[in-house]
Coordinates of C-alpha atoms in Angstrom, one line a residue:
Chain O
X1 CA 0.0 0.0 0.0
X2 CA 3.0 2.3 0.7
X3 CA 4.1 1.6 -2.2
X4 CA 1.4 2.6 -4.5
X5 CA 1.3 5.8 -2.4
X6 CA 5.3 6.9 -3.5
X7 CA 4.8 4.9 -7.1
X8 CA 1.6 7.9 -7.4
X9 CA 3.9 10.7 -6.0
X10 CA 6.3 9.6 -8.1
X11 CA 4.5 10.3 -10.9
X12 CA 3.4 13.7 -10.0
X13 CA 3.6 16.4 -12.5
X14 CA 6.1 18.0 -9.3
X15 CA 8.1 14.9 -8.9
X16 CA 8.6 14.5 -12.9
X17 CA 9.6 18.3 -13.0
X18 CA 12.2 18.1 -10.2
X19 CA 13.4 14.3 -11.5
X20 CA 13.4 16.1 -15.1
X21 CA 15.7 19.1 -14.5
X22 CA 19.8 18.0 -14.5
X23 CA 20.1 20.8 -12.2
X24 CA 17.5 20.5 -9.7
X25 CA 18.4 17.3 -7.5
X26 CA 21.9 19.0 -6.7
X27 CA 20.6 23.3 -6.5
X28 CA 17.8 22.3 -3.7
X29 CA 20.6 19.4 -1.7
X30 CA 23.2 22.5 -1.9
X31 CA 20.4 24.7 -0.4
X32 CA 19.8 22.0 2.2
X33 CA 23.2 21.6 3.1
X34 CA 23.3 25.2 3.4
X35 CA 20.8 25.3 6.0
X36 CA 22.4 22.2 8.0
X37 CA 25.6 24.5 8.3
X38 CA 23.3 27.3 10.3
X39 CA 21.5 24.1 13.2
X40 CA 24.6 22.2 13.3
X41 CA 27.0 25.6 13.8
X42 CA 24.1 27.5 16.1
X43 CA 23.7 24.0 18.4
X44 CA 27.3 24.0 18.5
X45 CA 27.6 27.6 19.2
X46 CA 24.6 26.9 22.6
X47 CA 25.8 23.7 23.5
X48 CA 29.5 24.5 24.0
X49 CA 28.3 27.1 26.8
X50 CA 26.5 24.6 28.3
X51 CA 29.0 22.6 28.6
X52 CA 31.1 25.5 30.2
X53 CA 33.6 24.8 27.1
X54 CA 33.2 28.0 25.2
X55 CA 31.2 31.4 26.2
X56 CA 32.0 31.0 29.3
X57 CA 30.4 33.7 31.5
X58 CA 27.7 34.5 28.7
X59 CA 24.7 34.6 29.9
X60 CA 22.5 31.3 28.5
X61 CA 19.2 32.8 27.4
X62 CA 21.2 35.5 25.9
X63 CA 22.9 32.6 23.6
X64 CA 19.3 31.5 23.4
X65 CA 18.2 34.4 21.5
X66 CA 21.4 34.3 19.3
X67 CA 21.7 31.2 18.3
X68 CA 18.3 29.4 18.3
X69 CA 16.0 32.4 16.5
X70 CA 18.1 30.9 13.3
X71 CA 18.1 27.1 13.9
X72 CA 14.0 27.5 13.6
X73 CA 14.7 29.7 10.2
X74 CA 17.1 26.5 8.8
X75 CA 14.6 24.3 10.0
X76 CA 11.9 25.5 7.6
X77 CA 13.9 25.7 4.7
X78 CA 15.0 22.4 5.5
X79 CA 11.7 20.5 5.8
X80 CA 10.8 22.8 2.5
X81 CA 14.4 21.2 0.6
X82 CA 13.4 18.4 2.3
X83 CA 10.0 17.4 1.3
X84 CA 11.0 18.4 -2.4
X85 CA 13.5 15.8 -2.2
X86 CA 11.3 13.3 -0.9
X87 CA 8.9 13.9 -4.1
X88 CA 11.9 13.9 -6.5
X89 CA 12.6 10.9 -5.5
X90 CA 9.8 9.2 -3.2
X91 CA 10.8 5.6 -3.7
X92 CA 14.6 6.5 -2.3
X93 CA 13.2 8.1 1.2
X94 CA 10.1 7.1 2.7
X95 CA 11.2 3.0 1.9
X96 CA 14.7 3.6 3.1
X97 CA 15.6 2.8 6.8
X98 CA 18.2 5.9 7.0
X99 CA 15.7 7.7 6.0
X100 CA 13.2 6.8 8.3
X101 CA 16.1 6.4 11.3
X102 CA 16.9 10.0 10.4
X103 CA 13.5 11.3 10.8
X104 CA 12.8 9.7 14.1
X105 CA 16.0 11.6 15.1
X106 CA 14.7 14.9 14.1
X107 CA 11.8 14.7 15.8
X108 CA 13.8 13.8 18.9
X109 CA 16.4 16.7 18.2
X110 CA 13.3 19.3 17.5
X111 CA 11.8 18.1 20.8
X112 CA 15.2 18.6 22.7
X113 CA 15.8 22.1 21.0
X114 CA 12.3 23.4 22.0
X115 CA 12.5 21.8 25.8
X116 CA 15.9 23.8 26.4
X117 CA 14.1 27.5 24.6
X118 CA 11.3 27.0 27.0
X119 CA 13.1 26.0 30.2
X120 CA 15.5 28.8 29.6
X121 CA 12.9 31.0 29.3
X122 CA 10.7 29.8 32.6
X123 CA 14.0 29.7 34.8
X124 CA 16.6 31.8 33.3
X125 CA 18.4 32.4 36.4
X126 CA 19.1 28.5 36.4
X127 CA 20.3 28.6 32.8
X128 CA 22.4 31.5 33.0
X129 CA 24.5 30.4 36.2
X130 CA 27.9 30.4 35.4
X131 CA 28.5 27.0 36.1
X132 CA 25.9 24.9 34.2
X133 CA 23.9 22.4 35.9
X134 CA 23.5 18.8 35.4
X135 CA 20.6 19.1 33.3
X136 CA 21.9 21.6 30.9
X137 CA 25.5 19.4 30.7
X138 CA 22.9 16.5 29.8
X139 CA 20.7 18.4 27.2
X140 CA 23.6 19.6 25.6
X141 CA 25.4 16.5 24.9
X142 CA 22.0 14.9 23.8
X143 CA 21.3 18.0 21.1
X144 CA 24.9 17.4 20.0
X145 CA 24.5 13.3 19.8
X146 CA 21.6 14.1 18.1
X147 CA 22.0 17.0 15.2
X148 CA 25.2 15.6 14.5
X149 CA 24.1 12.4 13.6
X150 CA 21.4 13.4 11.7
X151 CA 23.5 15.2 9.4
X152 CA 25.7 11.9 9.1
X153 CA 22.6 9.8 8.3
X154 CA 21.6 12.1 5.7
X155 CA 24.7 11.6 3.6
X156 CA 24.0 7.9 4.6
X157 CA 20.9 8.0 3.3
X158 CA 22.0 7.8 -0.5
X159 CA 23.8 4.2 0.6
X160 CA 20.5 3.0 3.0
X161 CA 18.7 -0.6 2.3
X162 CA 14.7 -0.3 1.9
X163 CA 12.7 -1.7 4.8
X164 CA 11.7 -5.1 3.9
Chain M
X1 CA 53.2 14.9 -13.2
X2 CA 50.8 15.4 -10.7
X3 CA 48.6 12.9 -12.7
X4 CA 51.4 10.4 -11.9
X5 CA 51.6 11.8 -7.6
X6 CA 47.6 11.1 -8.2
X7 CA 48.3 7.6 -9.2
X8 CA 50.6 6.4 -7.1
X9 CA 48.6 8.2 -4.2
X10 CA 45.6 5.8 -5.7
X11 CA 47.5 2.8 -5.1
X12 CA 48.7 3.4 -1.5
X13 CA 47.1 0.8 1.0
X14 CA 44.9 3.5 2.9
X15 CA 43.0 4.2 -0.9
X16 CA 42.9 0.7 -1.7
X17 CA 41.3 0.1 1.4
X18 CA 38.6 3.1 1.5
X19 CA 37.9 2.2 -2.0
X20 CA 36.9 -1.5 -1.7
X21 CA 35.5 -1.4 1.7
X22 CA 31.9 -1.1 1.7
X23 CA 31.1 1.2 4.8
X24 CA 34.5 3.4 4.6
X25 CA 33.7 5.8 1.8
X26 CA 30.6 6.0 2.7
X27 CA 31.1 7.3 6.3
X28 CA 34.2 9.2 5.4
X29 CA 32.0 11.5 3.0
X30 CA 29.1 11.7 5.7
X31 CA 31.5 12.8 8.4
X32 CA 33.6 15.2 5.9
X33 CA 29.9 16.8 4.7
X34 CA 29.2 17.5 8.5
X35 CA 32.6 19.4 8.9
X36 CA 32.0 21.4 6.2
X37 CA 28.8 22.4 7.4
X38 CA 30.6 22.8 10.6
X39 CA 32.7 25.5 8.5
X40 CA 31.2 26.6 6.5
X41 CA 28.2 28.1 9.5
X42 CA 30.5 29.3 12.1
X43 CA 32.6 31.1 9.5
X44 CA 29.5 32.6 8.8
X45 CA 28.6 34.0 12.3
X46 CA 31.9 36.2 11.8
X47 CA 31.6 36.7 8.2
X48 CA 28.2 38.3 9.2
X49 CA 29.2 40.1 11.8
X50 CA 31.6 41.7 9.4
X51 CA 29.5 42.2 7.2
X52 CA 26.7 44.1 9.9
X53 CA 23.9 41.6 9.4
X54 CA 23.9 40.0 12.3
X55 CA 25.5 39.9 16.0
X56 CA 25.5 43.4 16.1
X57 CA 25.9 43.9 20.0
X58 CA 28.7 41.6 20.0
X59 CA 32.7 42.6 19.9
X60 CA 34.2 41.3 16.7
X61 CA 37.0 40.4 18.6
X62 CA 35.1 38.4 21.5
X63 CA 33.3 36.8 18.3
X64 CA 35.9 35.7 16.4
X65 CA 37.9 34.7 19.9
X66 CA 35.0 32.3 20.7
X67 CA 33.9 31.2 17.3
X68 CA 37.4 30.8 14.9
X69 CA 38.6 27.9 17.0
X70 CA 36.1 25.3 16.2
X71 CA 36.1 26.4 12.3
X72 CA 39.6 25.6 12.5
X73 CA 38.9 22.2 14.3
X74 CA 36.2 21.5 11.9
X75 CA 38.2 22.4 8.8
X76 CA 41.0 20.5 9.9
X77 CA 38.3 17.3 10.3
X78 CA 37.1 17.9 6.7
X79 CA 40.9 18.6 5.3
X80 CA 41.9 15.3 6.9
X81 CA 38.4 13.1 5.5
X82 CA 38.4 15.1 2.6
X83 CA 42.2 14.4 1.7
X84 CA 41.2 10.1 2.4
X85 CA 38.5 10.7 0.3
X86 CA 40.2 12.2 -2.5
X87 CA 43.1 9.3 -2.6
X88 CA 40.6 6.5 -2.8
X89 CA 40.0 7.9 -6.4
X90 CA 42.6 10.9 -6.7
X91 CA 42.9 10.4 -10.6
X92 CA 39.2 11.0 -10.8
X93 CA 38.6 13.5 -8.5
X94 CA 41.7 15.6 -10.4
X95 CA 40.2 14.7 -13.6
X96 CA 36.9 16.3 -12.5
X97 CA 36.2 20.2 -13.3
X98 CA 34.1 20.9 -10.1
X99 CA 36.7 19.2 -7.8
X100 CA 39.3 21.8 -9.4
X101 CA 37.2 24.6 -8.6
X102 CA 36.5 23.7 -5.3
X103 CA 39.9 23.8 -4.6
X104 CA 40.6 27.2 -6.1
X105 CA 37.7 28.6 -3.9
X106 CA 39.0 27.4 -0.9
X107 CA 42.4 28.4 -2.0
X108 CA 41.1 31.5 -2.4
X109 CA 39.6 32.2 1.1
X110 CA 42.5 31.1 2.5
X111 CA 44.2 33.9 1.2
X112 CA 41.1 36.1 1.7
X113 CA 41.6 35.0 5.6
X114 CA 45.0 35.6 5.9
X115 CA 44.6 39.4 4.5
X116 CA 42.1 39.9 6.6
X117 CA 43.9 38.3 9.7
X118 CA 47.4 39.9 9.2
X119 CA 46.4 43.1 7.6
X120 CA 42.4 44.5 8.4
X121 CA 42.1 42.4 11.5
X122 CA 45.2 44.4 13.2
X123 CA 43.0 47.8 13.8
X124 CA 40.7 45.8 15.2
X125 CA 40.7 47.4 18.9
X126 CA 39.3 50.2 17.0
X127 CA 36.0 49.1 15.2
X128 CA 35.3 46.1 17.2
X129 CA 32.1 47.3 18.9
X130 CA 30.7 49.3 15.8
X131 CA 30.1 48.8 11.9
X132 CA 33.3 47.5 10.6
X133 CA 35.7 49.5 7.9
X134 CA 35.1 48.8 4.5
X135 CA 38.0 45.9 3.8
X136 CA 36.6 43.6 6.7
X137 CA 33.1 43.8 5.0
X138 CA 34.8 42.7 1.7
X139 CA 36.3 40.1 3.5
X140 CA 33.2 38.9 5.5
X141 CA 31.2 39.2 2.1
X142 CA 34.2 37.0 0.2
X143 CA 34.6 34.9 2.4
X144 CA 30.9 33.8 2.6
X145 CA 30.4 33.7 -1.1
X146 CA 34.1 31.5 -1.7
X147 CA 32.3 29.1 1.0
X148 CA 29.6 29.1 -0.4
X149 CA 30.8 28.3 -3.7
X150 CA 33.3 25.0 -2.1
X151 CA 29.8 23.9 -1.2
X152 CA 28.0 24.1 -4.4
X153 CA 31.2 22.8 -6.5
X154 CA 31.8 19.7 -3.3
X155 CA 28.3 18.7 -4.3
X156 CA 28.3 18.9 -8.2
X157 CA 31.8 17.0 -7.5
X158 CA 29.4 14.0 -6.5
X159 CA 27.3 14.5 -9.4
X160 CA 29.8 14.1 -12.4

């Protein structure tokens, strides 16, 4: 049944435009990459102070406001890149066990991203301490674990088996 | 010449090895993608700043203290995984006209950063809290565009 589902979006007047266009495929993954630099290099940026390893003494929901506002932006563009992919090529992703590994991931990592905006928000004096607390050492480690390897399973995803 | 450095590079036990191994290219080029990215957006938190778009309230020089460190970590991660990748097909990759241009352009932000370390960045006491002179805006705006472009060419590199 699946299957008839991404054999019909596969043969979308969309899908046959992007899968028709030589250029296409590679403009909207360079775009998409694009927008991985901005999460991975923001969650870096946030989760090296809380880890007390760099901005040290910056105050947390300050970071916050820096770093996250974009990672939302990057998001967008990247479920737009994303979901243009996945009708390019429907058979390739939503059948693909990367694929599906990596979404599962996101969700996770969106999840984590949004928990750590709100609880800065509700107790920033906790947050912004100079020394972080157990929880923040924990969520940050997490968000890196996470983003990180959802960038390495999308380059994976190209070399994925279908789910049987 | 080099053709021949590529060939004999191709041959070494490390490229044999990445090239008939089923799971080492593979995660080589999914690591060396994420430390470009890794690059590629912390460069552009400075080059921004540079530039006036964004960070505004923040010292150039706290910036690029905090920030520079972990492109250079993250470039030397993709220099290293990008350099394994390239032997396991070196006379390919030099044969390839995106691959060449990819190197030029990060060639030529190299150079674009060491100008703007050794010559703009040494006035820096004096603009670091306001708009920055005209050459660190070049530089900012170069810089993001060359990176842009390794990007663009590293991707149509996979394509031909």
């Amino acid at each position: 049944m699946w299957r008839t589902f991404t054999d019909w979006l596969a043969s979308t007047p969309l899908s046959l435009a992007i899968q028709a266009a030589n250029w296409a495929i590679p403009s909207i993954q360079t775009i998409h990459i694009l927008a991985i630099a901005v999460v991975l290099s923001s969650m870096l940026m946030l989760n090296l102070r809380l880890l007390n390893i760099a901005w040290r003494g910056e105050a947390v929901s300050a970071l916050v406001a820096r770093f996250v506002r974009p990672v939302w932006l990057a998001v967008v563009v990247l479920l737009v890149t994303g979901a243009l992919l996945i009708i390019a090529e429907p058979g390739r992703s939503l059948t693909n066990l990367v694929f599906l590994t990596k979404m599962s991931m996101l969700v996770c990592a969106i999840a984590l991203t949004l928990f750590v905006q709100s609880a800065v928000r509700r107790r920033p004096v906790v947050w912004d301490a100079p020394r972080p607390h157990l929880g923040a050492r924990v969520t940050a480690v997490l968000s890196l674990i996470l983003w990180l390897s959802i960038s390495v399973a999308g380059r994976l995803i190209a070399y994925g088996g279908a789910v049987r | 010449m080099i053709y021949r450095l590529c060939e004999w590079l191709a041959e070494t036990a490390a490229a044999t090895a990445i090239r008939e191994s089923a799971y080492l290219f593979p995660l080589l080029e999914a690591a060396h993608v994420t430390f470009i990215a890794l690059v590629v957006g912390s460069i552009s938190i400075v080059d921004l700043r540079l530039l006036g778009w964004a960070s505004h309230t923040v010292s150039v020089r706290k910036l690029s203290e905090e920030v520079l460190l972990w492109t250079w970590l993250a470039f030397i991660c993709a220099f290293i995984t990008g350099a394994l990748l390239f032997i396991s097909n070196a006379t390919g990759y030099y044969d390839k006209v995106p691959f060449r241009w990819k190197i030029l352009l990060m060639g030529l932000a190299g150079v674009n950063m060491l100008v703007f370390q050794f010559i703009t960045y040494r006035s820096v006491l004096s603009w670091e809290l306001g708009s920055a002179p005209r050459a660190a805006r070049v530089a900012g705006g170069m810089s993001l565009a060359l990176w842009v472009g390794v990007v663009v060419f590293g991707r149509w590199t996979g394509f031909v």
